[in-house]
Short mmCIF file of C-alpha atoms and ligand atoms in Angstrom, two decimals:
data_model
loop_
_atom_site.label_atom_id
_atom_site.label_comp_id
_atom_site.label_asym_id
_atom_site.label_seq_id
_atom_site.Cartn_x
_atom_site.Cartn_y
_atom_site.Cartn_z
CA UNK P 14 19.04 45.27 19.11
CA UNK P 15 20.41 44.68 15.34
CA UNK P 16 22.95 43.29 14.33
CA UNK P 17 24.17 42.48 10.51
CA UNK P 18 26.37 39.29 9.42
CA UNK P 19 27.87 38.66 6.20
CA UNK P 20 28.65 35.05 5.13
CA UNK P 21 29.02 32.94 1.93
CA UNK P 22 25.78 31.20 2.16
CA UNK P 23 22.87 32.11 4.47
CA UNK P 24 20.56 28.43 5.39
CA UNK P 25 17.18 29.20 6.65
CA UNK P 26 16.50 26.32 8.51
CA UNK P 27 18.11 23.67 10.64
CA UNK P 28 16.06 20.52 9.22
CA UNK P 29 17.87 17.96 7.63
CA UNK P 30 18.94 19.70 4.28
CA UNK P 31 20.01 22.55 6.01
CA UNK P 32 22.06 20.73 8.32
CA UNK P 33 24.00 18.61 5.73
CA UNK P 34 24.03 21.51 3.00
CA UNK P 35 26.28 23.41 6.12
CA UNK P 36 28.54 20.42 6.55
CA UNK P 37 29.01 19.65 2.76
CA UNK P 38 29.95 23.75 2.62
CA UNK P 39 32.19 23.54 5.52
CA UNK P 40 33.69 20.77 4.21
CA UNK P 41 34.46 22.82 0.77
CA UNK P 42 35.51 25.48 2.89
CA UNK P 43 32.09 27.72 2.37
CA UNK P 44 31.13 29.60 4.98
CA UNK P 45 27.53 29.66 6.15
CA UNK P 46 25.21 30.79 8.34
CA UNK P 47 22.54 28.60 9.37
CA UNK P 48 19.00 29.82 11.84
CA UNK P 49 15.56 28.05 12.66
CA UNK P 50 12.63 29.75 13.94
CA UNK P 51 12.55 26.31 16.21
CA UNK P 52 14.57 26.24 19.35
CA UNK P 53 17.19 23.28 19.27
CA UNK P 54 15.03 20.84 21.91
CA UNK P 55 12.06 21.39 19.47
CA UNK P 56 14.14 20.35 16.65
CA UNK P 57 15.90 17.49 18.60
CA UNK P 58 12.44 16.02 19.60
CA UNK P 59 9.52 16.59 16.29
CA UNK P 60 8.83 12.26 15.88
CA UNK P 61 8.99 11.84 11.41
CA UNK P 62 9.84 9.61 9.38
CA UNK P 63 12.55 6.55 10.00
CA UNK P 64 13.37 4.73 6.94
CA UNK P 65 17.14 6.13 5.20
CA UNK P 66 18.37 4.96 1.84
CA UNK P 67 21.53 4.10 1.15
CA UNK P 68 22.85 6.87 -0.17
CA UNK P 69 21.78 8.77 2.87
CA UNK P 70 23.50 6.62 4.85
CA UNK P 71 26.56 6.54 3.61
CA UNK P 72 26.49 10.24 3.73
CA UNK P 73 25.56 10.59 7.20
CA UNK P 74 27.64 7.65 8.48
CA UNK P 75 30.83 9.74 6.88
CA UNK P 76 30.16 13.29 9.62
CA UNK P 77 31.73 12.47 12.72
CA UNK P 78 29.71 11.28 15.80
CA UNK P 79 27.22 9.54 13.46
CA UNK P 80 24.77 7.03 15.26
CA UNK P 81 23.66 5.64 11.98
CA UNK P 82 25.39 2.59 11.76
CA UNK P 83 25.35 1.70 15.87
CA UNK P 84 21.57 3.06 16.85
CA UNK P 85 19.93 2.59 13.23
CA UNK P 86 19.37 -1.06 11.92
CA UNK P 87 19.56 -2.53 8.27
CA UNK P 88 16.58 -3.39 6.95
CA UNK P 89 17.50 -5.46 3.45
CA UNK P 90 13.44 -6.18 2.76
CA UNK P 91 9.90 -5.04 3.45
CA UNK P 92 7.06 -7.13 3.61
CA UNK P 93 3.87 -6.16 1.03
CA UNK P 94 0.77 -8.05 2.19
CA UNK P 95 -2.56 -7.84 0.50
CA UNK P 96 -5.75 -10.62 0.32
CA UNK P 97 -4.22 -12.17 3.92
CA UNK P 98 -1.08 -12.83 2.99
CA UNK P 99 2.46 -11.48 3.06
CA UNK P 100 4.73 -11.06 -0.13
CA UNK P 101 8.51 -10.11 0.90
CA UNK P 102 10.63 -7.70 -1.08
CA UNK P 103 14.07 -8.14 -1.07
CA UNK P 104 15.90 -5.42 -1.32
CA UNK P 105 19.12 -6.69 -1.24
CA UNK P 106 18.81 -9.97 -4.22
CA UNK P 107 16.89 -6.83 -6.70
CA UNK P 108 18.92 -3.74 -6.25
CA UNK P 109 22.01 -4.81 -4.23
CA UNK P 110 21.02 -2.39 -1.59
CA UNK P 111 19.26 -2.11 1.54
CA UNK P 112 17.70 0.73 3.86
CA UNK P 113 18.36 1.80 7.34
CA UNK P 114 15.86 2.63 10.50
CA UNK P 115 17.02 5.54 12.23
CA UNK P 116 14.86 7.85 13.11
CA UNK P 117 14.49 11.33 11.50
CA UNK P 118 15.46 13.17 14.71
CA UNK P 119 17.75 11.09 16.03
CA UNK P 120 19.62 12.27 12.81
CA UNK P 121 19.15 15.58 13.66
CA UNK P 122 20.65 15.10 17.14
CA UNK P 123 24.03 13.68 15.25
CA UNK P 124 23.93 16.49 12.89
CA UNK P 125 23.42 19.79 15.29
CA UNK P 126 25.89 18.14 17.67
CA UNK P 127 28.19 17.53 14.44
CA UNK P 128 28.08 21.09 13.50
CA UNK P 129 27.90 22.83 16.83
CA UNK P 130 31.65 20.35 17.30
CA UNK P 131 32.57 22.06 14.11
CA UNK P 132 32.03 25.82 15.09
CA UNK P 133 29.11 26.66 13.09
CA UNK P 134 27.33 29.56 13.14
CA UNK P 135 23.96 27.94 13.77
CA UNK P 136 21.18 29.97 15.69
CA UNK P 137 17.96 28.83 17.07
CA UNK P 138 14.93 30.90 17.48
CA UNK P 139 15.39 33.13 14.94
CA UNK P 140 12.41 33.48 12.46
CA UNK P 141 13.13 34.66 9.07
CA UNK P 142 10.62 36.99 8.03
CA UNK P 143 11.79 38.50 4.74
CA UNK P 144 14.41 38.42 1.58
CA UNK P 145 15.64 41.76 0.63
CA UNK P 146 17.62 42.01 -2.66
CA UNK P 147 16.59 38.97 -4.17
CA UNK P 148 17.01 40.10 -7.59
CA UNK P 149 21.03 40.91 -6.68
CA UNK P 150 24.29 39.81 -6.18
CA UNK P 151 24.05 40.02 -2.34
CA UNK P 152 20.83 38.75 -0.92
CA UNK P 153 19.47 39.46 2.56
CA UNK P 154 17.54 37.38 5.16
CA UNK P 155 15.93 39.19 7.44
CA UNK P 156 15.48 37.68 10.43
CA UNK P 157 13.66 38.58 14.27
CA UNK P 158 13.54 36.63 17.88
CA UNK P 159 11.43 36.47 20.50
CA UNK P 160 13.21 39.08 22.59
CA UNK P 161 12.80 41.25 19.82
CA UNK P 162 16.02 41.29 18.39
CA UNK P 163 16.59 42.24 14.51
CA UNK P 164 19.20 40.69 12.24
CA UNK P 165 20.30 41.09 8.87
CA UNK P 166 22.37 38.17 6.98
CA UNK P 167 23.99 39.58 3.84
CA UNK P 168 25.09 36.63 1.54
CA UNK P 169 26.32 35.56 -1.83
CA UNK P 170 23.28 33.16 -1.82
CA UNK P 171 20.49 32.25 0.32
CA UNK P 172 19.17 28.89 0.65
CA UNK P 173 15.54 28.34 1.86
CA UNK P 174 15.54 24.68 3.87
CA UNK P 175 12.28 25.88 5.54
CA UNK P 176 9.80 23.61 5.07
CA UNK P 177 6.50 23.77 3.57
CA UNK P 178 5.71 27.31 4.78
CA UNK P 179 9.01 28.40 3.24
CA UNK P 180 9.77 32.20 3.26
CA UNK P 181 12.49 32.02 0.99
CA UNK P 182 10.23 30.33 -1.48
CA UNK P 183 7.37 32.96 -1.12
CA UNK P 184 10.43 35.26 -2.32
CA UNK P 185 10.86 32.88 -5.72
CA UNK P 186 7.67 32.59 -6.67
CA UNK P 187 4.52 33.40 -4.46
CA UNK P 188 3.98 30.76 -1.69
CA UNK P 189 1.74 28.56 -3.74
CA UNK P 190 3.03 28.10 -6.76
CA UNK P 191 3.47 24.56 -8.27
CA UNK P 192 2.13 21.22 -8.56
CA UNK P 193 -0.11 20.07 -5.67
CA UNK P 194 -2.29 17.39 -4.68
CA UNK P 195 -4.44 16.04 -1.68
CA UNK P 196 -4.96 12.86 -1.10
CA UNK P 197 -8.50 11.44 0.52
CA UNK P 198 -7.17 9.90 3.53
CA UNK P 199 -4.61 10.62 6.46
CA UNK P 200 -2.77 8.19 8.31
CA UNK P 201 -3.18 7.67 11.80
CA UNK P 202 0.16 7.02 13.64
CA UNK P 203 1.02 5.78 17.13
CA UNK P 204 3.95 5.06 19.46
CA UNK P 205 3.82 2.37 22.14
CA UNK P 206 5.92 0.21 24.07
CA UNK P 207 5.86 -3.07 22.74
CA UNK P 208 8.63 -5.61 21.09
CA UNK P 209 8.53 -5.81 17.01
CA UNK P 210 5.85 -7.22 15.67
CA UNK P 211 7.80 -8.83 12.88
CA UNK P 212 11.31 -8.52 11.82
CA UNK P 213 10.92 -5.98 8.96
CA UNK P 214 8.49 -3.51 7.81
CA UNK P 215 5.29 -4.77 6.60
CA UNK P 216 3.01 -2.31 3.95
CA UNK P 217 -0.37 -3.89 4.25
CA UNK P 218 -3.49 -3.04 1.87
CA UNK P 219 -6.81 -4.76 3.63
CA UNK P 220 -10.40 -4.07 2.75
CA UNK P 221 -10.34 -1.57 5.43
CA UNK P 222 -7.49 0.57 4.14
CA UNK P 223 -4.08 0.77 4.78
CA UNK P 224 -1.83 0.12 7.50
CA UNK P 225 2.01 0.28 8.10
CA UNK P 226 3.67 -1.49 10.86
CA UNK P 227 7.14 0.41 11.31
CA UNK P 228 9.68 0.18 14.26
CA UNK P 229 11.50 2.12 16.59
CA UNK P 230 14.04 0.55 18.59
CA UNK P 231 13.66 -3.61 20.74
CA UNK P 232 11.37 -1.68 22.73
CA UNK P 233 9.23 1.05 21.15
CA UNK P 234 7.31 1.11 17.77
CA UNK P 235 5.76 3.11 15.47
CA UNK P 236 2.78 1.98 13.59
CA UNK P 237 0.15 3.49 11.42
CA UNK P 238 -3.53 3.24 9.81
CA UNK P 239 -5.36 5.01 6.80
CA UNK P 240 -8.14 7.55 8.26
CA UNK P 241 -9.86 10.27 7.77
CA UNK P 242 -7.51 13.35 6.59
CA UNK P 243 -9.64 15.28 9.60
CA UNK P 244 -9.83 12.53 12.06
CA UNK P 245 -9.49 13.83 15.79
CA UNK P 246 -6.31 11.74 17.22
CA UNK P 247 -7.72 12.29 20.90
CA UNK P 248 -11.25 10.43 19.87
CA UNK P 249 -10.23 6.52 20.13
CA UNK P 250 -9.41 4.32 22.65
CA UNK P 251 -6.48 2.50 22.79
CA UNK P 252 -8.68 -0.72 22.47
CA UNK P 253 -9.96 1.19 19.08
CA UNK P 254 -6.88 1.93 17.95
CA UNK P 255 -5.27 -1.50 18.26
CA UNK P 256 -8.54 -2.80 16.52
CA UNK P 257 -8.29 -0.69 13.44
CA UNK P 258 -4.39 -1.80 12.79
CA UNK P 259 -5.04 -5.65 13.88
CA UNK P 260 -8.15 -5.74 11.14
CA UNK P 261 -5.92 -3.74 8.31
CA UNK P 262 -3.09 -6.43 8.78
CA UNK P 263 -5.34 -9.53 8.62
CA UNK P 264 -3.50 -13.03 9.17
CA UNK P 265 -0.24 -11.46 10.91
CA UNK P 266 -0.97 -10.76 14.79
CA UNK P 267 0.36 -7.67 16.34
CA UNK P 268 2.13 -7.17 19.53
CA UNK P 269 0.64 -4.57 21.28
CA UNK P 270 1.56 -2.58 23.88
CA UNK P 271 0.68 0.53 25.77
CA UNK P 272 0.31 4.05 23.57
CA UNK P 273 2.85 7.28 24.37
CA UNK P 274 1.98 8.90 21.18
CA UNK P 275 -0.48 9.27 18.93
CA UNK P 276 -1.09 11.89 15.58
CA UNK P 277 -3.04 12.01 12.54
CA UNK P 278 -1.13 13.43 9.38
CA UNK P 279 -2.38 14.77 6.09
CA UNK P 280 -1.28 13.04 2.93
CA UNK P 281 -0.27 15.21 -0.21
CA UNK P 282 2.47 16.46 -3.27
CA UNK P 283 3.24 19.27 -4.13
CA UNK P 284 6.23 20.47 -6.62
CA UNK P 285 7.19 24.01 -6.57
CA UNK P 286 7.05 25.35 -9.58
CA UNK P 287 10.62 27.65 -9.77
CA UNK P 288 13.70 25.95 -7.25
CA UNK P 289 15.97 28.52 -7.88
CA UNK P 290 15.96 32.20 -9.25
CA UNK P 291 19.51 33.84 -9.25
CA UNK P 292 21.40 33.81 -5.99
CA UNK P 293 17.97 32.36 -3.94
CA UNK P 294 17.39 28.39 -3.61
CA UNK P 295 14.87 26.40 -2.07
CA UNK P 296 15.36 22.48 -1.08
CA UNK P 297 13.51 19.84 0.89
CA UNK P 298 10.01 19.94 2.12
CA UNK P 299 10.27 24.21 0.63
CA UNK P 300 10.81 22.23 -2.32
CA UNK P 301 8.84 19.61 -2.40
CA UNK P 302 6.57 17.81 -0.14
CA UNK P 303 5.77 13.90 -0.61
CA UNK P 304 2.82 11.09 0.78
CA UNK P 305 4.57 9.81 3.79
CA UNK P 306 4.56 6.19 1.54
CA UNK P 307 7.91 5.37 1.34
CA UNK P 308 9.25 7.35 3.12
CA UNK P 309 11.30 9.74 0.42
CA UNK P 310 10.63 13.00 2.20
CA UNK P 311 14.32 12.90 4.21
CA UNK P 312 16.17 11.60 1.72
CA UNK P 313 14.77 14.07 -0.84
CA UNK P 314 16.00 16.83 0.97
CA UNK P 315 19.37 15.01 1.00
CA UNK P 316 19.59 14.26 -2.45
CA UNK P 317 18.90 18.40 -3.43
CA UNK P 318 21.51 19.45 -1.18
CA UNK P 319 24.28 17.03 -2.40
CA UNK P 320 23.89 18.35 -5.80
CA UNK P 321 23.36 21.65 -4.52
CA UNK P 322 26.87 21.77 -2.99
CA UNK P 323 28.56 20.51 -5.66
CA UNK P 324 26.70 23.52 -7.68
CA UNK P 325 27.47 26.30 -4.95
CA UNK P 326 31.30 25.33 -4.84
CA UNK P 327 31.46 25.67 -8.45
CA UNK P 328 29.88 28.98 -8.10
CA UNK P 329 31.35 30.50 -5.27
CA UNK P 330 34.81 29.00 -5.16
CA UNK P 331 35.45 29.25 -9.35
CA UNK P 332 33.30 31.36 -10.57
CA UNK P 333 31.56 29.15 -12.67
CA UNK P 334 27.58 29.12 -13.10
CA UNK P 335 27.40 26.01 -15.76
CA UNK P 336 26.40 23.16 -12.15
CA UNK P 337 24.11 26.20 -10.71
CA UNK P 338 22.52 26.85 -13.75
CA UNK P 339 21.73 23.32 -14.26
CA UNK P 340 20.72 22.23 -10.28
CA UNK P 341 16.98 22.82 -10.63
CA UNK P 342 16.48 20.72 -13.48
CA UNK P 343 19.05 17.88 -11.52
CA UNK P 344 16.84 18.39 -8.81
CA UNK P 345 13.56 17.99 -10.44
CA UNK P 346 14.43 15.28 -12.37
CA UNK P 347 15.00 13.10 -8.93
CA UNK P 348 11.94 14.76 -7.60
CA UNK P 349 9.78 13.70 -10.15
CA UNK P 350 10.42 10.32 -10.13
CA UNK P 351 10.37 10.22 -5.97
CA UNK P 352 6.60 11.99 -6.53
CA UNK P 353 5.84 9.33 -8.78
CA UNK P 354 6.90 6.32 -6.52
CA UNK P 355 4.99 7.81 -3.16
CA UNK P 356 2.06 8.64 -5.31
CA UNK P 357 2.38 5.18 -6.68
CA UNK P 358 2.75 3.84 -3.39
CA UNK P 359 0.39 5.53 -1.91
CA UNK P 360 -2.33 4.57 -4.86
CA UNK P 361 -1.37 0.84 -4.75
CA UNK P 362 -2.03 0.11 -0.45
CA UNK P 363 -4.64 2.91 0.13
CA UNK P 364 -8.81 2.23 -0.37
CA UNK P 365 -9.97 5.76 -1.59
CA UNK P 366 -13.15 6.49 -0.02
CA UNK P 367 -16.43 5.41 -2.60
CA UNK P 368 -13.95 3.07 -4.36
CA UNK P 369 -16.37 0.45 -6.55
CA UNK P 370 -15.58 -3.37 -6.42
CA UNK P 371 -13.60 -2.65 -9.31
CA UNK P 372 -11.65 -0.64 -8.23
CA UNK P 373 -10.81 -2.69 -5.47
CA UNK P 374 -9.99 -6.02 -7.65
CA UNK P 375 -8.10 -3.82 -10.03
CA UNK P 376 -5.64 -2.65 -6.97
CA UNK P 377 -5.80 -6.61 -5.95
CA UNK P 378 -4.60 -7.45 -9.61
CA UNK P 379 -1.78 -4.58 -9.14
CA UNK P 380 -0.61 -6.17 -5.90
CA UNK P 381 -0.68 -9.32 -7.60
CA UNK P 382 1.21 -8.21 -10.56
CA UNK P 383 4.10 -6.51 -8.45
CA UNK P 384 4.72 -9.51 -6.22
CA UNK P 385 4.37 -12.61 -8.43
CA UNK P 386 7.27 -11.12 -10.95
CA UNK P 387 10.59 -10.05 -10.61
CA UNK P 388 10.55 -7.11 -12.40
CA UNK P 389 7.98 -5.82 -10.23
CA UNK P 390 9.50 -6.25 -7.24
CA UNK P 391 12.90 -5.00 -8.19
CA UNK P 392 10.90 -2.17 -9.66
CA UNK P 393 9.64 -1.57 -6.31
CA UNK P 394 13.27 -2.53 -4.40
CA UNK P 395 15.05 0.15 -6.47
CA UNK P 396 12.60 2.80 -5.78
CA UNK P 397 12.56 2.24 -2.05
CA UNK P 398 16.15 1.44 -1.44
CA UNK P 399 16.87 5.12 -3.94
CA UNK P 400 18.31 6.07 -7.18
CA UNK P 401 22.15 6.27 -6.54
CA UNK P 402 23.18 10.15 -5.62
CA UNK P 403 24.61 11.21 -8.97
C1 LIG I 3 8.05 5.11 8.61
C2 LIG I 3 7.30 6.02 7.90
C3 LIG I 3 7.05 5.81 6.58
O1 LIG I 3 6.33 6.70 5.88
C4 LIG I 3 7.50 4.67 5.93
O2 LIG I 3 7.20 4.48 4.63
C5 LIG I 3 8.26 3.77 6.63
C6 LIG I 3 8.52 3.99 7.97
C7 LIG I 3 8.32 5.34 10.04
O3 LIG I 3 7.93 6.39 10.55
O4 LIG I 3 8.88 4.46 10.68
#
């Protein structure tokens, strides 16, 4: 069976940017249609990230039904700890803001619900497979099922929120093309049911490597450890596992608790090299993809799709190119700096494999440096809490 629809803006993909770029539409009165190759449970359930800045917040807390403020917690400080001992950052005293802990797909949840409430044309299961027409006025997605259904989405502009396999981006510019960089190390991340093992989030550097002990909810929590990029998750013990994060967070005792889940994720950046070539767009992890350090990678893909909107109104609504013409370069410039404070991040907590004893009192005197003066911690504060959406 095919079937054509036409629509203002076609989304390909129901992740977070695609999700919020349909609401800000809707709310300028742009149609769109959004689809995911994912089916809505898949969507609903895929564990990331937690950690929302303020500006993401604020956003989300503003669509109706939003959990953020009753199921997410404010978190107005982080705890850095290096050489045994534990250095907090307050985010609140150096940048007047804080961040939230709510879950990446709990967010979701809010948002499909929020849209489905608001009659959008949102389908699941649908895999787009090609862009015809990119070089016109009226671009295409082509898009199939699993039943083996065909459809065609004519639109004044597409929008590629398709993560880091993005077809809409292999239409820009060739699916490699940009900036890119792997990092030495993975992180090792677990689930278990346990109570917090301190009241905020504590970023610890150790001999050993890294380790991040994140939360959840009063009962479950999500922690992680710096291993090998190829590391099998199935190949430790529990007993293993709770012995690599206890020895990377030396002089604070974890609760532990029994283990539901358990992955190993790669570390990397990449920048793609073109965002946006005349009525095609790509945003979030398409876009860019950040070290899970600081957790920028949501709030990224926020951040292009508020200025997007603003850009797409101008253009569809008025006529006017001037905000389109300009949103790459918006984007990029918020980009760049986000790359630079994961990568910094990142640099500052990990041990690279082979790195000399100098290298290793070199990161101690960086530590040292950030948490002894104000001006490095508010340097770190306003990076993690975010640059203000402009
Ligand atoms: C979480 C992940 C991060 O990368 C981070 O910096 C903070 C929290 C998390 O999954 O909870």
């Amino acid at each position: 069976m095919n079937a054509a629809v036409r629509t203002q803006v076609a989304i390909v993909g129901a992740g977070p940017a695609g999700l919020v770029l349909s609401h800000l539409l809707a709310e300028a009165g742009i149609a769109s249609v959004v689809i995911d190759s994912r089916s809505r449970e898949e969507i609903e359930s895929t564990i990331r990230a937690g950690i929302l800045e303020q500006g993401t917040v604020d956003l989300l807390a503003g669509i109706p039904g939003s959990r953020v403020h009753s199921v997410g917690s404010r978190h107005d400080g982080i705890e850095l700890r290096f050489d045994g001992a534990g250095h907090r950052i307050d985010f609140t005293g150096l940048a007047g803001r804080s961040v939230w802990l709510f879950p990446q797909h709990e967010a979701l949840r809010d948002l499909i619900a929020a849209r489905v409430a608001s009659g959008q044309d949102l389908r699941f299961g649908w895999t787009a497979t090609a862009i015809e027409g990119a070089d016109g006025e009226r671009p295409r997605v082509i898009a199939t099922d699993d039943a083996g259904g065909a459809l065609a989405i004519e639109a004044d502009f597409v929008v590629g929120a398709d993560g880091s396999r993005s077809v809409v981006r292999r239409a820009i510019s060739g699916s490699h093309d940009g900036f890119f960089r792997e990092y030495p190390f993975g992180w090792f991340g677990i689930l278990c049911e346990a109570p917090p093992s301190a009241d905020e989030l504590i970023y610890s550097n150790s001999p050993d490597g890294f380790a991040l002990i994140s939360q959840r909810s009063p009962t479950v929590q999500r922690m992680y450890f710096q291993c090998d990029p190829d590391a099998d998750a199935d190949a430790m013990s529990d007993a293993q596992i709770w012995d690599a994060l206890q020895t990377r967070v030396p002089g604070h005792a974890l609760i532990e608790g029994p283990i539901f889940q358990r992955d190993v994720l790669r570390l990397r950046s990449f920048v793609a090299r073109t965002l946006r070539q005349g009525r095609l767009a790509i945003v979030g992890d398409a876009a860019h993809t950040v070290p899970p350090t600081g957790a920028k990678g949501m709030n990224l893909a926020v951040a292009d799709v508020v200025l997007l909107a603003r850009a797409l109104e101008e253009l569809l609504l008025r006529s006017d190119a001037h905000l389109i013409d300009a949103w790459a370069d918006a984007a990029l410039d918020r980009i760049w700096k986000a790359q630079h404070f994961s990568w910094w991040m990142t640099s500052m907590l990990h041990v690279a494999p082979g790195a000399t004893e100098f290298d290793r009192r070199r990161q101690l005197g960086e530590l040292r440096t950030v948490a002894s003066s104000e001006a490095g911690r508010t340097y770190l504060a306003e990076g993690y809490t975010g640059w203000p959406l402009g």
